[in-house]
mmCIF file of C-alpha atoms in Angstrom:
data_model
loop_
_atom_site.group_PDB
_atom_site.id
_atom_site.type_symbol
_atom_site.label_atom_id
_atom_site.label_comp_id
_atom_site.label_asym_id
_atom_site.label_seq_id
_atom_site.Cartn_x
_atom_site.Cartn_y
_atom_site.Cartn_z
ATOM 1 C CA UNK A 1 0.000 0.000 0.000
ATOM 2 C CA UNK A 2 1.493 3.315 -1.065
ATOM 3 C CA UNK A 3 -0.160 6.379 0.378
ATOM 4 C CA UNK A 4 0.094 9.694 -1.414
ATOM 5 C CA UNK A 5 0.252 12.713 0.840
ATOM 6 C CA UNK A 6 -1.526 15.979 0.349
ATOM 7 C CA UNK A 7 1.491 18.028 1.379
ATOM 8 C CA UNK A 8 1.231 21.738 1.953
ATOM 9 C CA UNK A 9 4.067 24.154 1.414
ATOM 10 C CA UNK A 10 5.001 25.642 4.769
ATOM 11 C CA UNK A 11 6.424 29.100 5.266
ATOM 12 C CA UNK A 12 9.149 28.035 7.648
ATOM 13 C CA UNK A 13 9.507 30.247 10.710
ATOM 14 C CA UNK A 14 11.958 30.292 13.596
ATOM 15 C CA UNK A 15 10.475 30.551 17.067
ATOM 16 C CA UNK A 16 11.081 34.032 18.525
ATOM 17 C CA UNK A 17 11.790 32.739 22.044
ATOM 18 C CA UNK A 18 12.361 29.466 23.860
ATOM 19 C CA UNK A 19 8.725 29.237 25.001
ATOM 20 C CA UNK A 20 7.077 29.530 21.597
ATOM 21 C CA UNK A 21 7.727 26.261 19.729
ATOM 22 C CA UNK A 22 4.042 25.219 19.951
ATOM 23 C CA UNK A 23 2.732 28.570 18.732
ATOM 24 C CA UNK A 24 5.355 28.749 15.973
ATOM 25 C CA UNK A 25 4.580 25.226 14.743
ATOM 26 C CA UNK A 26 0.887 26.138 14.567
ATOM 27 C CA UNK A 27 1.707 29.426 12.807
ATOM 28 C CA UNK A 28 3.619 27.510 10.124
ATOM 29 C CA UNK A 29 0.761 25.084 9.480
ATOM 30 C CA UNK A 30 -1.886 27.837 9.639
ATOM 31 C CA UNK A 31 0.137 30.007 7.225
ATOM 32 C CA UNK A 32 0.236 33.033 9.515
ATOM 33 C CA UNK A 33 3.119 34.925 11.045
ATOM 34 C CA UNK A 34 4.118 33.844 14.552
ATOM 35 C CA UNK A 35 4.073 37.520 15.517
ATOM 36 C CA UNK A 36 0.459 37.810 14.314
ATOM 37 C CA UNK A 37 -0.457 34.730 16.354
ATOM 38 C CA UNK A 38 1.285 36.074 19.481
ATOM 39 C CA UNK A 39 -0.607 39.372 19.089
ATOM 40 C CA UNK A 40 -3.879 37.459 18.729
ATOM 41 C CA UNK A 41 -3.248 35.322 21.827
ATOM 42 C CA UNK A 42 -2.065 38.279 23.857
ATOM 43 C CA UNK A 43 1.253 37.007 25.273
ATOM 44 C CA UNK A 44 4.559 35.604 24.032
ATOM 45 C CA UNK A 45 4.790 32.675 26.451
ATOM 46 C CA UNK A 46 7.858 33.942 28.323
ATOM 47 C CA UNK A 47 6.220 34.973 31.607
ATOM 48 C CA UNK A 48 7.955 33.031 34.386
ATOM 49 C CA UNK A 49 5.235 31.141 36.229
ATOM 50 C CA UNK A 50 7.474 28.722 38.102
ATOM 51 C CA UNK A 51 10.486 30.705 39.370
ATOM 52 C CA UNK A 52 11.665 27.787 41.523
ATOM 53 C CA UNK A 53 12.151 25.731 38.351
ATOM 54 C CA UNK A 54 14.931 28.004 37.066
ATOM 55 C CA UNK A 55 17.044 27.420 35.121
ATOM 56 C CA UNK A 56 14.877 24.536 33.914
ATOM 57 C CA UNK A 57 13.561 25.159 30.375
ATOM 58 C CA UNK A 58 9.945 24.599 31.477
ATOM 59 C CA UNK A 59 9.768 27.474 33.958
ATOM 60 C CA UNK A 60 7.908 29.713 31.484
ATOM 61 C CA UNK A 61 4.201 29.904 30.866
ATOM 62 C CA UNK A 62 4.525 28.808 27.252
ATOM 63 C CA UNK A 63 1.323 28.249 25.282
ATOM 64 C CA UNK A 64 -1.587 25.966 26.038
ATOM 65 C CA UNK A 65 -2.986 23.839 23.216
ATOM 66 C CA UNK A 66 -6.434 25.383 23.824
ATOM 67 C CA UNK A 67 -5.080 28.849 22.969
ATOM 68 C CA UNK A 68 -3.971 27.530 19.588
ATOM 69 C CA UNK A 69 -7.215 25.625 19.030
ATOM 70 C CA UNK A 70 -9.152 28.884 19.531
ATOM 71 C CA UNK A 71 -6.970 30.605 16.912
ATOM 72 C CA UNK A 72 -7.617 27.730 14.503
ATOM 73 C CA UNK A 73 -11.380 27.817 15.076
ATOM 74 C CA UNK A 74 -11.444 31.548 14.311
ATOM 75 C CA UNK A 75 -9.934 30.607 10.930
ATOM 76 C CA UNK A 76 -12.446 27.779 10.333
ATOM 77 C CA UNK A 77 -9.869 25.090 11.079
ATOM 78 C CA UNK A 78 -10.772 22.131 13.276
ATOM 79 C CA UNK A 79 -8.061 20.500 15.390
ATOM 80 C CA UNK A 80 -8.205 16.734 15.949
ATOM 81 C CA UNK A 81 -5.850 15.033 18.414
ATOM 82 C CA UNK A 82 -4.399 11.729 17.190
ATOM 83 C CA UNK A 83 -2.146 9.694 19.476
ATOM 84 C CA UNK A 84 0.521 7.424 17.977
ATOM 85 C CA UNK A 85 0.388 5.120 21.029
ATOM 86 C CA UNK A 86 -2.984 5.509 22.783
ATOM 87 C CA UNK A 87 -3.183 3.910 26.191
ATOM 88 C CA UNK A 88 -5.168 3.691 29.403
ATOM 89 C CA UNK A 89 -3.653 4.325 32.836
ATOM 90 C CA UNK A 90 -5.119 2.693 35.935
ATOM 91 C CA UNK A 91 -6.052 5.400 38.475
ATOM 92 C CA UNK A 92 -5.307 2.965 41.318
ATOM 93 C CA UNK A 93 -1.995 1.409 40.279
ATOM 94 C CA UNK A 94 -0.689 3.609 37.471
ATOM 95 C CA UNK A 95 -0.445 0.507 35.246
ATOM 96 C CA UNK A 96 -0.382 1.411 31.559
ATOM 97 C CA UNK A 97 -2.195 -0.662 28.961
ATOM 98 C CA UNK A 98 -1.847 0.193 25.320
ATOM 99 C CA UNK A 99 -4.661 -0.086 22.821
ATOM 100 C CA UNK A 100 -4.342 -2.555 19.963
ATOM 101 C CA UNK A 101 -5.471 -1.681 16.454
ATOM 102 C CA UNK A 102 -6.002 -4.298 13.736
ATOM 103 C CA UNK A 103 -4.462 -1.985 11.144
ATOM 104 C CA UNK A 104 -0.711 -1.525 11.693
ATOM 105 C CA UNK A 105 -0.645 1.369 9.191
ATOM 106 C CA UNK A 106 -3.057 3.491 11.280
ATOM 107 C CA UNK A 107 -0.619 6.263 12.216
ATOM 108 C CA UNK A 108 1.141 6.446 8.851
ATOM 109 C CA UNK A 109 -2.276 6.694 7.174
ATOM 110 C CA UNK A 110 -3.184 9.650 9.391
ATOM 111 C CA UNK A 111 0.182 11.290 8.802
ATOM 112 C CA UNK A 112 -0.002 10.956 5.003
ATOM 113 C CA UNK A 113 -3.417 12.566 4.805
ATOM 114 C CA UNK A 114 -3.076 15.529 7.093
ATOM 115 C CA UNK A 115 -1.041 18.486 8.204
ATOM 116 C CA UNK A 116 -0.702 19.584 11.772
ATOM 117 C CA UNK A 117 1.510 19.878 14.798
ATOM 118 C CA UNK A 118 3.304 17.091 16.642
ATOM 119 C CA UNK A 119 4.087 17.451 20.324
ATOM 120 C CA UNK A 120 6.424 15.259 22.304
ATOM 121 C CA UNK A 121 9.865 15.229 23.842
ATOM 122 C CA UNK A 122 13.415 15.555 22.614
ATOM 123 C CA UNK A 123 16.188 13.076 23.466
ATOM 124 C CA UNK A 124 16.992 15.199 26.516
ATOM 125 C CA UNK A 125 13.392 14.940 27.753
ATOM 126 C CA UNK A 126 12.439 18.543 26.954
ATOM 127 C CA UNK A 127 8.885 19.086 25.736
ATOM 128 C CA UNK A 128 8.760 20.370 22.163
ATOM 129 C CA UNK A 129 6.479 20.897 19.155
ATOM 130 C CA UNK A 130 7.065 20.477 15.432
ATOM 131 C CA UNK A 131 5.076 21.405 12.323
ATOM 132 C CA UNK A 132 4.027 18.475 10.092
ATOM 133 C CA UNK A 133 3.379 19.194 6.393
ATOM 134 C CA UNK A 134 2.201 15.721 5.391
ATOM 135 C CA UNK A 135 5.714 14.436 4.653
ATOM 136 C CA UNK A 136 8.288 16.187 6.816
ATOM 137 C CA UNK A 137 8.752 17.239 10.422
ATOM 138 C CA UNK A 138 9.778 20.904 10.732
ATOM 139 C CA UNK A 139 11.494 22.147 13.876
ATOM 140 C CA UNK A 140 10.710 25.769 14.817
ATOM 141 C CA UNK A 141 13.954 25.998 16.809
ATOM 142 C CA UNK A 142 16.144 25.002 13.871
ATOM 143 C CA UNK A 143 13.816 26.305 11.123
ATOM 144 C CA UNK A 144 14.452 23.114 9.194
ATOM 145 C CA UNK A 145 13.442 19.500 8.642
ATOM 146 C CA UNK A 146 14.397 16.967 11.319
ATOM 147 C CA UNK A 147 14.184 13.131 11.384
ATOM 148 C CA UNK A 148 10.981 11.639 12.830
ATOM 149 C CA UNK A 149 12.911 8.946 14.682
ATOM 150 C CA UNK A 150 14.935 11.433 16.737
ATOM 151 C CA UNK A 151 11.978 12.327 18.968
ATOM 152 C CA UNK A 152 9.265 10.772 21.111
ATOM 153 C CA UNK A 153 6.187 12.036 19.267
ATOM 154 C CA UNK A 154 3.196 11.816 21.615
ATOM 155 C CA UNK A 155 0.360 13.702 19.894
ATOM 156 C CA UNK A 156 -0.502 14.847 16.406
ATOM 157 C CA UNK A 157 -2.867 17.811 16.330
ATOM 158 C CA UNK A 158 -4.254 17.486 12.815
ATOM 159 C CA UNK A 159 -5.850 20.547 11.175
ATOM 160 C CA UNK A 160 -8.865 20.211 8.901
ATOM 161 C CA UNK A 161 -10.933 22.924 7.192
ATOM 162 C CA UNK A 162 -14.400 23.383 8.625
ATOM 163 C CA UNK A 163 -16.959 23.325 5.837
ATOM 164 C CA UNK A 164 -20.197 25.004 6.821
#
């Protein structure tokens, strides 16, 4: 089975600060300037909310996925969360049980037919976000393509046009 992607051409952008990878990845996929998106949201993500975490990279407010979803909805774009490895966690024991799917090509099928934003962690364990154009993973820190296998990708936020 060979899947053809419907790849978009991204306007690659570099994140303006260390707390804006999620917003910048969304800006690339939405085809808007990161500065326009920051103005729309009303902050740049750099407010220090956890001063005791310094110099940890996650001491800043950053951006919440719901802020980006609201920006998408205003542009008639729906956001659908797709997990590469969905699982259940027992509230009593913390035991993790993964879901089984009969179709082993499930995630690649979703990836070939959509554009969106991946979130996950880097090799150092830092949370990060990348733009996905249907074929390549774009890093807003490096402003370039990076290998899929170098990261633990935990969620794909796929964008779809809302047709009313």
